[in-house]
Amino acid sequence: MFVYIKIGSITTAQRAAYVLRENGINAVIKRIEKPKEGDGCGYVVSINKNNIMKAKNALRRRGIKILGVFDDDLS
């Protein structure tokens, strides 16, 4: 099962994926098909649900703002 960490911009999503990979978490950048207001440019990082706490902590330590976490589709 995968979860999506809403990041916002592509640049920040790329940084987030790098940080997660540094911490042993496989991360894939995806685009939200229809971003809503507050979603920034609409980018998320997809990770395995088992790694969510480790991922949140790693991103916060590096100053990457998390806009939300969800596990439904990207539409």
XYZ file of C-alpha atoms in Angstrom:
75
model
C 0.000 0.000 0.000
C 1.271 3.430 -0.929
C 0.629 6.865 0.514
C 1.181 10.253 -1.053
C 2.937 13.093 0.711
C 1.731 16.361 -0.772
C 4.692 18.664 -1.323
C 3.636 21.403 -3.729
C 6.336 22.410 -6.199
C 8.379 20.131 -8.437
C 11.640 21.489 -7.018
C 10.621 20.719 -3.452
C 9.297 17.304 -4.512
C 12.691 16.530 -6.060
C 14.434 17.588 -2.839
C 11.987 15.499 -0.804
C 12.565 12.403 -2.939
C 16.323 12.849 -2.545
C 16.038 13.193 1.247
C 13.806 10.133 1.469
C 16.158 8.043 -0.653
C 19.043 9.175 1.586
C 17.052 7.699 4.464
C 16.456 4.377 2.719
C 12.906 5.109 1.579
C 11.972 4.462 -2.056
C 10.175 7.597 -3.293
C 8.485 8.389 -6.602
C 7.395 11.882 -7.648
C 3.886 12.119 -9.102
C 1.613 14.914 -10.266
C -1.915 15.497 -8.963
C -4.197 15.493 -12.015
C -6.482 18.274 -10.802
C -4.726 20.223 -8.037
C -6.990 22.154 -5.714
C -6.321 25.537 -4.193
C -3.602 25.101 -1.579
C -1.944 22.215 -3.458
C 0.771 24.465 -4.874
C 1.838 23.160 -8.283
C 0.302 19.804 -7.377
C 3.194 17.438 -6.743
C 3.353 14.510 -4.335
C 5.926 11.933 -3.354
C 4.650 8.358 -3.282
C 6.107 6.026 -0.632
C 5.277 2.721 1.036
C 2.767 3.250 3.846
C 5.041 1.421 6.313
C 7.592 4.258 6.032
C 5.282 7.202 6.705
C 6.560 8.189 10.165
C 10.210 7.821 9.169
C 9.520 9.870 6.018
C 7.702 12.670 7.857
C 10.507 12.948 10.391
C 13.222 12.988 7.701
C 11.433 15.700 5.705
C 10.779 17.876 8.758
C 14.407 17.596 9.867
C 15.448 18.956 6.458
C 12.882 21.786 6.548
C 10.629 20.425 3.800
C 7.034 21.505 4.336
C 4.426 18.744 4.115
C 1.095 20.038 2.776
C -0.760 16.811 3.517
C -0.699 13.024 3.455
C -3.324 10.864 1.756
C -3.762 7.365 0.380
C -6.490 7.737 -2.235
C -6.004 8.333 -5.959
C -4.399 11.459 -7.415
C -7.468 12.871 -9.166
